[in-house]
PDB file of C-alpha atoms in Angstrom:
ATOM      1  CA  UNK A   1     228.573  32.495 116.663  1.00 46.00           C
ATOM      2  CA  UNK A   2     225.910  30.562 118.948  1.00 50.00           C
ATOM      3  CA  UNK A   3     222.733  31.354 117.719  1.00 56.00           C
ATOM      4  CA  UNK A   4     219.986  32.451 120.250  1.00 64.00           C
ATOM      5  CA  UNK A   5     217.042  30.762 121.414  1.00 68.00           C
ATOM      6  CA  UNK A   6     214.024  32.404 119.313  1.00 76.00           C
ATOM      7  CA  UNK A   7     212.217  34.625 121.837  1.00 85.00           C
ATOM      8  CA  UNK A   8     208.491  32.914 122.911  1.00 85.00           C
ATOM      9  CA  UNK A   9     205.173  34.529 122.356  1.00 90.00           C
ATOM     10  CA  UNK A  10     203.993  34.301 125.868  1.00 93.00           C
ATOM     11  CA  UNK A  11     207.485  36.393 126.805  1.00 93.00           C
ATOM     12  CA  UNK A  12     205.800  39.434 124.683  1.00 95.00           C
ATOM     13  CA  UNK A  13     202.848  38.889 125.674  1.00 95.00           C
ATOM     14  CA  UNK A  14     203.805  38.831 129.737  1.00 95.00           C
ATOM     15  CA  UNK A  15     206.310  41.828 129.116  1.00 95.00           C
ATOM     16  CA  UNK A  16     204.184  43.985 126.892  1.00 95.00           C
ATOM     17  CA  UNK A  17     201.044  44.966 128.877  1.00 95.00           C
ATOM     18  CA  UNK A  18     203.684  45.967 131.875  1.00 95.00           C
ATOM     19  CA  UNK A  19     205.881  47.654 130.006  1.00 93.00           C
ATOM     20  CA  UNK A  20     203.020  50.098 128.986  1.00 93.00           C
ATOM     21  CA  UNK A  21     201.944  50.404 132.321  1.00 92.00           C
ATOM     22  CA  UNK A  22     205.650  52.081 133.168  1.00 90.00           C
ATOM     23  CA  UNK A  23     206.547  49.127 135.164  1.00 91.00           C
ATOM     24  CA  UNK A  24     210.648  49.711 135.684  1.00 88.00           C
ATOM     25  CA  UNK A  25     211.459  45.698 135.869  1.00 91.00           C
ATOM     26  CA  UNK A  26     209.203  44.677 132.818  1.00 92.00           C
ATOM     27  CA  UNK A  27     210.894  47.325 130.987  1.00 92.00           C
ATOM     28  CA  UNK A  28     214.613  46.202 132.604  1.00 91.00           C
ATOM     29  CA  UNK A  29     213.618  42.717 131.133  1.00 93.00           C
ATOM     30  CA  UNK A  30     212.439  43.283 127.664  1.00 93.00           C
ATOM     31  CA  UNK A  31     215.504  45.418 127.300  1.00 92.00           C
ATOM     32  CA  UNK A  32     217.937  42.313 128.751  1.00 92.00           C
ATOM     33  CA  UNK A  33     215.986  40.154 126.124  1.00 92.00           C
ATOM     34  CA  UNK A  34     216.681  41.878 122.910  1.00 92.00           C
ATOM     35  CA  UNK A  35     219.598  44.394 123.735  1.00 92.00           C
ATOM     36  CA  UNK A  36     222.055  41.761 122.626  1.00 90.00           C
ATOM     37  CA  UNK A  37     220.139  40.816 119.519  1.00 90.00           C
ATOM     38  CA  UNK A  38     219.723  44.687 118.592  1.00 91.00           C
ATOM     39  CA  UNK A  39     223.481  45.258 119.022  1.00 90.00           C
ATOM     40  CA  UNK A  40     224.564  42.552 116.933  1.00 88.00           C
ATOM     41  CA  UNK A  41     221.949  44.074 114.097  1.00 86.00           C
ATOM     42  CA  UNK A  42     223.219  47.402 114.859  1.00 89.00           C
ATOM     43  CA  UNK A  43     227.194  46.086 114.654  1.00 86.00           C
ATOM     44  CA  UNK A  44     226.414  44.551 111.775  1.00 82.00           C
ATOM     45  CA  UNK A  45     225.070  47.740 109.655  1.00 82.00           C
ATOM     46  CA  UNK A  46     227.703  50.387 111.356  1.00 84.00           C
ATOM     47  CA  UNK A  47     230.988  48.156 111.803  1.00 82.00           C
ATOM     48  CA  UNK A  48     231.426  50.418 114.846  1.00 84.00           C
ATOM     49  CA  UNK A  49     231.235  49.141 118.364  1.00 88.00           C
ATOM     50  CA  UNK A  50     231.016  53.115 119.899  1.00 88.00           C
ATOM     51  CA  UNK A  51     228.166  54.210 117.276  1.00 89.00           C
ATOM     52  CA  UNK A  52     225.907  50.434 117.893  1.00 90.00           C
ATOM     53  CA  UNK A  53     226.022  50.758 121.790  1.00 91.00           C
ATOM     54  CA  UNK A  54     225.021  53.864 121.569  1.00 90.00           C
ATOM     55  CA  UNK A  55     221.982  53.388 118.830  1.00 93.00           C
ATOM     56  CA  UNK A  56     221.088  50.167 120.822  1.00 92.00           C
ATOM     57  CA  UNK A  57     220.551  53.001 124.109  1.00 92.00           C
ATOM     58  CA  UNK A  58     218.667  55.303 121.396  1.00 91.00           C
ATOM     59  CA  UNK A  59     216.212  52.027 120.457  1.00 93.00           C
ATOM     60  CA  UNK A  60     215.282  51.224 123.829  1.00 93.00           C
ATOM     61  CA  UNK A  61     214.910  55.167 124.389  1.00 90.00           C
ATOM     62  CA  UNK A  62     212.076  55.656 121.427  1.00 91.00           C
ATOM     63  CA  UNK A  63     210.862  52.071 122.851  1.00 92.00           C
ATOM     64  CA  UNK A  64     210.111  53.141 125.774  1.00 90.00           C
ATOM     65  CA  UNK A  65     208.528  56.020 124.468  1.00 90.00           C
ATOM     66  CA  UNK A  66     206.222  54.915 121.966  1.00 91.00           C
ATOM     67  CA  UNK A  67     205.360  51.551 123.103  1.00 94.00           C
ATOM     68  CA  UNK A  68     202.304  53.007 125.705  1.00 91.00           C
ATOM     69  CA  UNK A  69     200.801  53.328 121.668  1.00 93.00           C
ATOM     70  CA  UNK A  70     202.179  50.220 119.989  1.00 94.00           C
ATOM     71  CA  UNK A  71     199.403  47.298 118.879  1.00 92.00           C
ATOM     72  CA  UNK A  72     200.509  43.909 119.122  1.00 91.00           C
ATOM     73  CA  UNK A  73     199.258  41.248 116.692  1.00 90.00           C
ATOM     74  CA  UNK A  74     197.982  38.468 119.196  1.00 89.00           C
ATOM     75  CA  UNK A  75     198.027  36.090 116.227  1.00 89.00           C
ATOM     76  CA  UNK A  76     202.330  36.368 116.542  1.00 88.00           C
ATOM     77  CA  UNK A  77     203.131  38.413 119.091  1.00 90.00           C
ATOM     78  CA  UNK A  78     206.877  37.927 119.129  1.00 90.00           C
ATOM     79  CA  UNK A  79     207.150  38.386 115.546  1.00 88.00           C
ATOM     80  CA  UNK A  80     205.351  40.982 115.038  1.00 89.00           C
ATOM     81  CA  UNK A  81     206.953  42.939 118.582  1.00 93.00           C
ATOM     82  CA  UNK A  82     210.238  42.133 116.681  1.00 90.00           C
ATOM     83  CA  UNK A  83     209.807  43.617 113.650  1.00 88.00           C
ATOM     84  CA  UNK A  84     208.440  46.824 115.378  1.00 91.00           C
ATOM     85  CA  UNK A  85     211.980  47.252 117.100  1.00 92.00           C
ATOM     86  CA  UNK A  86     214.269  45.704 114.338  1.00 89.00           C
ATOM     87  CA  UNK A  87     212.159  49.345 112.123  1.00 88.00           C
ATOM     88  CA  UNK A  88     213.323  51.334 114.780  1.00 92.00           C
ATOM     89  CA  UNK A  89     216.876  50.267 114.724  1.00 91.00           C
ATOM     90  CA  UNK A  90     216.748  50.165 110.676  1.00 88.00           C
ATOM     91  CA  UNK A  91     215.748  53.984 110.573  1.00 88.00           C
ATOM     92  CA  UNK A  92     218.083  54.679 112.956  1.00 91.00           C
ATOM     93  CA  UNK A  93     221.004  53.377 111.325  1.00 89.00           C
ATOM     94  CA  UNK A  94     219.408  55.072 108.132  1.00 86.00           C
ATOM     95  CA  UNK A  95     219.831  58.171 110.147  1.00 85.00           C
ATOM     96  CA  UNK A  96     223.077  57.339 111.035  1.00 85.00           C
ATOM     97  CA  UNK A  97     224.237  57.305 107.499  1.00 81.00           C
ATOM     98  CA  UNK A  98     222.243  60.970 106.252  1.00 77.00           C
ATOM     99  CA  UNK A  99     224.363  62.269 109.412  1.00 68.00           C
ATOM    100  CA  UNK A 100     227.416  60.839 108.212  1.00 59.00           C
ATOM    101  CA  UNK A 101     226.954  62.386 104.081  1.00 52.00           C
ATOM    102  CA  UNK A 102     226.273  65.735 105.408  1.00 48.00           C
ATOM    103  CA  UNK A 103     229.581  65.776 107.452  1.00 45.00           C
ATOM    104  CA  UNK A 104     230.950  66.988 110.672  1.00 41.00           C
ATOM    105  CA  UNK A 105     233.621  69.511 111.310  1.00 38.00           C
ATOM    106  CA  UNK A 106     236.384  68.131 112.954  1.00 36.00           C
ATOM    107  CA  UNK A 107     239.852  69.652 114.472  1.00 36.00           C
ATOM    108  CA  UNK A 108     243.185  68.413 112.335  1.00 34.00           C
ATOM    109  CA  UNK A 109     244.148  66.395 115.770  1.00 40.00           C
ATOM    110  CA  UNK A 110     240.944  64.754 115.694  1.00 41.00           C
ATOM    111  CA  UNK A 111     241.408  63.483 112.177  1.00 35.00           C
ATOM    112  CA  UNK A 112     244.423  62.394 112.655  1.00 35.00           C
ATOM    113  CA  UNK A 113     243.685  60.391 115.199  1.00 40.00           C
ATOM    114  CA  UNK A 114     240.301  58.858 113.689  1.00 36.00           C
ATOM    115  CA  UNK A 115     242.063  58.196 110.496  1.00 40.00           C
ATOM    116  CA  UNK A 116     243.163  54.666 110.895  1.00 42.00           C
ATOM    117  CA  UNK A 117     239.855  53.974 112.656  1.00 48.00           C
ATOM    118  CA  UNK A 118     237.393  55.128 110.192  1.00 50.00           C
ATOM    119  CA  UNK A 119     236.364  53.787 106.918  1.00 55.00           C
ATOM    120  CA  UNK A 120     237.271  55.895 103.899  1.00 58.00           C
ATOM    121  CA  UNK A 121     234.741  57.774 102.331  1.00 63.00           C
ATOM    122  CA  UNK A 122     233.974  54.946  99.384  1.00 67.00           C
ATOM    123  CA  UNK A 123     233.706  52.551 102.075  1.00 62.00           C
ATOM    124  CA  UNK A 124     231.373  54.482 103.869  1.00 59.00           C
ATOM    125  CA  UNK A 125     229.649  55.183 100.411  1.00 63.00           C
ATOM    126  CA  UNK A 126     229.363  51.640  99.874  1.00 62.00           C
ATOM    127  CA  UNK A 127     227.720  51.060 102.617  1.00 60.00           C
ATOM    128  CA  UNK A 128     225.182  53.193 102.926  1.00 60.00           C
ATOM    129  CA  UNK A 129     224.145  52.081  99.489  1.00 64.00           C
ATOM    130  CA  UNK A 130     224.062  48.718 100.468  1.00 61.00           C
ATOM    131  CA  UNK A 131     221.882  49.760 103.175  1.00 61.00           C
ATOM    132  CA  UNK A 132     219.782  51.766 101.885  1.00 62.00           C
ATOM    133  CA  UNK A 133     218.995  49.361  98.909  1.00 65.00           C
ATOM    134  CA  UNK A 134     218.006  46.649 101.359  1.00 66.00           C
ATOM    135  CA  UNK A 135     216.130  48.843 103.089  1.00 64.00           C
ATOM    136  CA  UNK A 136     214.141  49.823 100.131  1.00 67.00           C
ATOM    137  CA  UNK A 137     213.946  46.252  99.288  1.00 71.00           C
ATOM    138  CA  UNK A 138     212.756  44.701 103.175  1.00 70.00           C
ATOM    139  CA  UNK A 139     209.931  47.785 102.992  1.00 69.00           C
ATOM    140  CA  UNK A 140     208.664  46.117  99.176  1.00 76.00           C
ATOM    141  CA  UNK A 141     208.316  42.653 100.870  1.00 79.00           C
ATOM    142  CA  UNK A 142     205.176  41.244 103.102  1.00 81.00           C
ATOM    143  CA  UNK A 143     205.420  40.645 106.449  1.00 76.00           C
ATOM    144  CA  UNK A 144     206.314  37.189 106.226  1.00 83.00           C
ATOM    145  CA  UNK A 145     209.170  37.297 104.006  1.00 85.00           C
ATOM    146  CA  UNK A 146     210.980  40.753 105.514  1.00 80.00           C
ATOM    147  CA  UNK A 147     210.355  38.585 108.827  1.00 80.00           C
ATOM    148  CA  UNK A 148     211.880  35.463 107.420  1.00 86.00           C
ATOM    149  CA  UNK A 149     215.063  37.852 106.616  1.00 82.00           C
ATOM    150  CA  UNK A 150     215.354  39.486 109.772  1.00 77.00           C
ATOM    151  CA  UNK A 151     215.477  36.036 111.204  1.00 79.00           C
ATOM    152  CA  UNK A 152     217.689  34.470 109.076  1.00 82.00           C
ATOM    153  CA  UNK A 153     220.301  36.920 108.384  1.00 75.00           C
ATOM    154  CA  UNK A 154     219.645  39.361 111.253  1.00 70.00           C
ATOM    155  CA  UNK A 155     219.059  36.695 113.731  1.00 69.00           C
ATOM    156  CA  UNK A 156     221.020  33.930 112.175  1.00 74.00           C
ATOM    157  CA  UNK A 157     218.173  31.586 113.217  1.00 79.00           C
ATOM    158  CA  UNK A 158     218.023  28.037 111.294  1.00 84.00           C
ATOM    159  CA  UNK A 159     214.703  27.610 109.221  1.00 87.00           C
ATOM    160  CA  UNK A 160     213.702  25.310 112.229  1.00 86.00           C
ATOM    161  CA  UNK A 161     213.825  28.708 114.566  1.00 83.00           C
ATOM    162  CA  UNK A 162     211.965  30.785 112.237  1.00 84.00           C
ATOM    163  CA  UNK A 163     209.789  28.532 111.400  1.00 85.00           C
ATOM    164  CA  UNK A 164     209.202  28.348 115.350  1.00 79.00           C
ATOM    165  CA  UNK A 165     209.161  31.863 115.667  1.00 75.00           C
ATOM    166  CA  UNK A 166     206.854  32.684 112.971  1.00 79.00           C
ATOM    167  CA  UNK A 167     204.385  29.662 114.003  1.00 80.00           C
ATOM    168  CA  UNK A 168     205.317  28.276 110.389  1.00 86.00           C
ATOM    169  CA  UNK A 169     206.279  25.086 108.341  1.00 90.00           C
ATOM    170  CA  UNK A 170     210.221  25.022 107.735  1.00 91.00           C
ATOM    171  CA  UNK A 171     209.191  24.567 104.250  1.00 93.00           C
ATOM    172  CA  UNK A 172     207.070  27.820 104.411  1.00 93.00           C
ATOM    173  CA  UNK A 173     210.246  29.450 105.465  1.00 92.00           C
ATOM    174  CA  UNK A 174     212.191  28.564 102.800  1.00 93.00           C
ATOM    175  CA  UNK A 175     209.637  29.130  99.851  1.00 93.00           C
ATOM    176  CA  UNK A 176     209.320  32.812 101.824  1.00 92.00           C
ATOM    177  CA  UNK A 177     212.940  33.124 101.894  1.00 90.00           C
ATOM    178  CA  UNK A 178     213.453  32.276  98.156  1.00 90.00           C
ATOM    179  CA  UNK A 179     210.678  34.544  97.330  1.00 89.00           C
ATOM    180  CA  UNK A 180     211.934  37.091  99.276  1.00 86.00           C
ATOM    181  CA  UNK A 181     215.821  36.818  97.961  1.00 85.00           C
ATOM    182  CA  UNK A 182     214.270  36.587  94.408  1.00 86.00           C
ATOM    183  CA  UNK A 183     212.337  40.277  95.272  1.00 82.00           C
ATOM    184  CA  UNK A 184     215.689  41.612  96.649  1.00 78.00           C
ATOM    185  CA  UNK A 185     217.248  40.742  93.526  1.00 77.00           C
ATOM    186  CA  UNK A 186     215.150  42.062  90.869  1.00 77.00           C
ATOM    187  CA  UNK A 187     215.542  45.510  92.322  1.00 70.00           C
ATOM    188  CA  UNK A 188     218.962  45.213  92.556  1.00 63.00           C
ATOM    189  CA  UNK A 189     218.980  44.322  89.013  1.00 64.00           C
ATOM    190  CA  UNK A 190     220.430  40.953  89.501  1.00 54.00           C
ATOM    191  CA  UNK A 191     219.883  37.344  91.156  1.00 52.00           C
ATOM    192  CA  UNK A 192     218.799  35.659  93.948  1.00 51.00           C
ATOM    193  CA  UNK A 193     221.945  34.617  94.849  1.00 57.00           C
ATOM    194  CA  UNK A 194     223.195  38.298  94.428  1.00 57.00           C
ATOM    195  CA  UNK A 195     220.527  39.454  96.708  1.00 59.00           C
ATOM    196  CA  UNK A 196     221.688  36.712  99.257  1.00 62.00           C
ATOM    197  CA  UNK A 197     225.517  37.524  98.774  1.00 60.00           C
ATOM    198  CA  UNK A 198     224.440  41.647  99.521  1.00 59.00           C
ATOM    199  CA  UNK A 199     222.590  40.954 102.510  1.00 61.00           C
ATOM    200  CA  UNK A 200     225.165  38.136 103.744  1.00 54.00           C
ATOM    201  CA  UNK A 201     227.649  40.463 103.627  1.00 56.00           C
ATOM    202  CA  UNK A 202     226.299  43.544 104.930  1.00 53.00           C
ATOM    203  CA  UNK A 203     225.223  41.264 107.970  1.00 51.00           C
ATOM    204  CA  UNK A 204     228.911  40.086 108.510  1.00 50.00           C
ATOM    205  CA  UNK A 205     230.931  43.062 107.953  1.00 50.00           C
TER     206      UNK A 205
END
């Protein structure tokens, strides 16, 4: 997969003060900026195409709702803008899960049909552990380091894009990263290299 261009401060900082205002095309092209990169986050938690188009609409919805009220930090204001929406699409995907534990009632013809599509219930169970353990885990780390995941594994930037993105050193990135990893793992229980294989994998399913 190509990876993206990281998205420039003075994009954010153009869009943002319009968008708040109500103005229809600044809000048109913040949405064309990340809607791709919030899908492929979304696709990557849910495995399903249906349920990530339709929590990428829900993102931009409570976007466009709260962001009259949202601060930026003019010290990174791309970074910071993104990790504001990348929290919106991580509790809605954690809603997505508690929705899917409690159940639905569904007709026989229904599940029949939606039997070869849908993941069986350990699957499922796996992954919402998976996610919610990295989500407990991204809310323990600083800024910098859940940042430096988001872009690496969520954004599948290269340590020179973060490091662009963040204003950073590449070697800043990569002590953040290892720091980070090493965090992950101890609550896991395990490595850093378990922490990077759980993460890898739950952005690649």
């Amino acid at each position: 997969m190509a990876m993206q261009p990281a998205i420039a401060d003075e994009q954010i900082t153009s869009l943002l003060p319009r968008c708040q205002r109500g103005e229809a095309a600044a809000i048109e092209a913040l949405y064309d900026l990340y809607a791709d990169r919030i899908y492929r986050y979304l696709l990557a938690r849910l495995g399903d195409a249906d349920a990530a188009a339709d929590l990428t609409t829900e993102v931009f919805l409570r976007v466009i709702k709260s962001i009259a009220g949202f601060r930026l930090d003019q010290r990174r204001p791309a970074a910071s803008f993104s990790a504001w929406l990348y929290r919106i699409a991580a509790n809605l995907v954690a809603d997505h899960f508690r929705g899917r534990r409690r159940g639905v009632q569904i007709s026989l013809d229904d599940g029949l049909s939606l039997a070869a599509a849908e993941p069986g219930p350990q699957r499922v169970a796996e992954q919402r552990e998976t996610a919610a353990w990295i989500a407990r885990g991204l809310a323990r780390l600083s800024e910098d380091q859940r940042l430096v995941i988001i872009g690496k594994f969520g954004e599948e930037m290269s340590n020179a894009q973060v490091a662009a993105w963040l204003g950073k050193t590449e070697g800043a990135v990569k002590s953040l990263q290892h720091r980070a990893l090493a965090a992950l793992g101890r609550l896991l229980g395990a490595g850093e290299h378990d922490a990077e294989k759980a993460i890898f994998s739950s952005a690649h399913r």
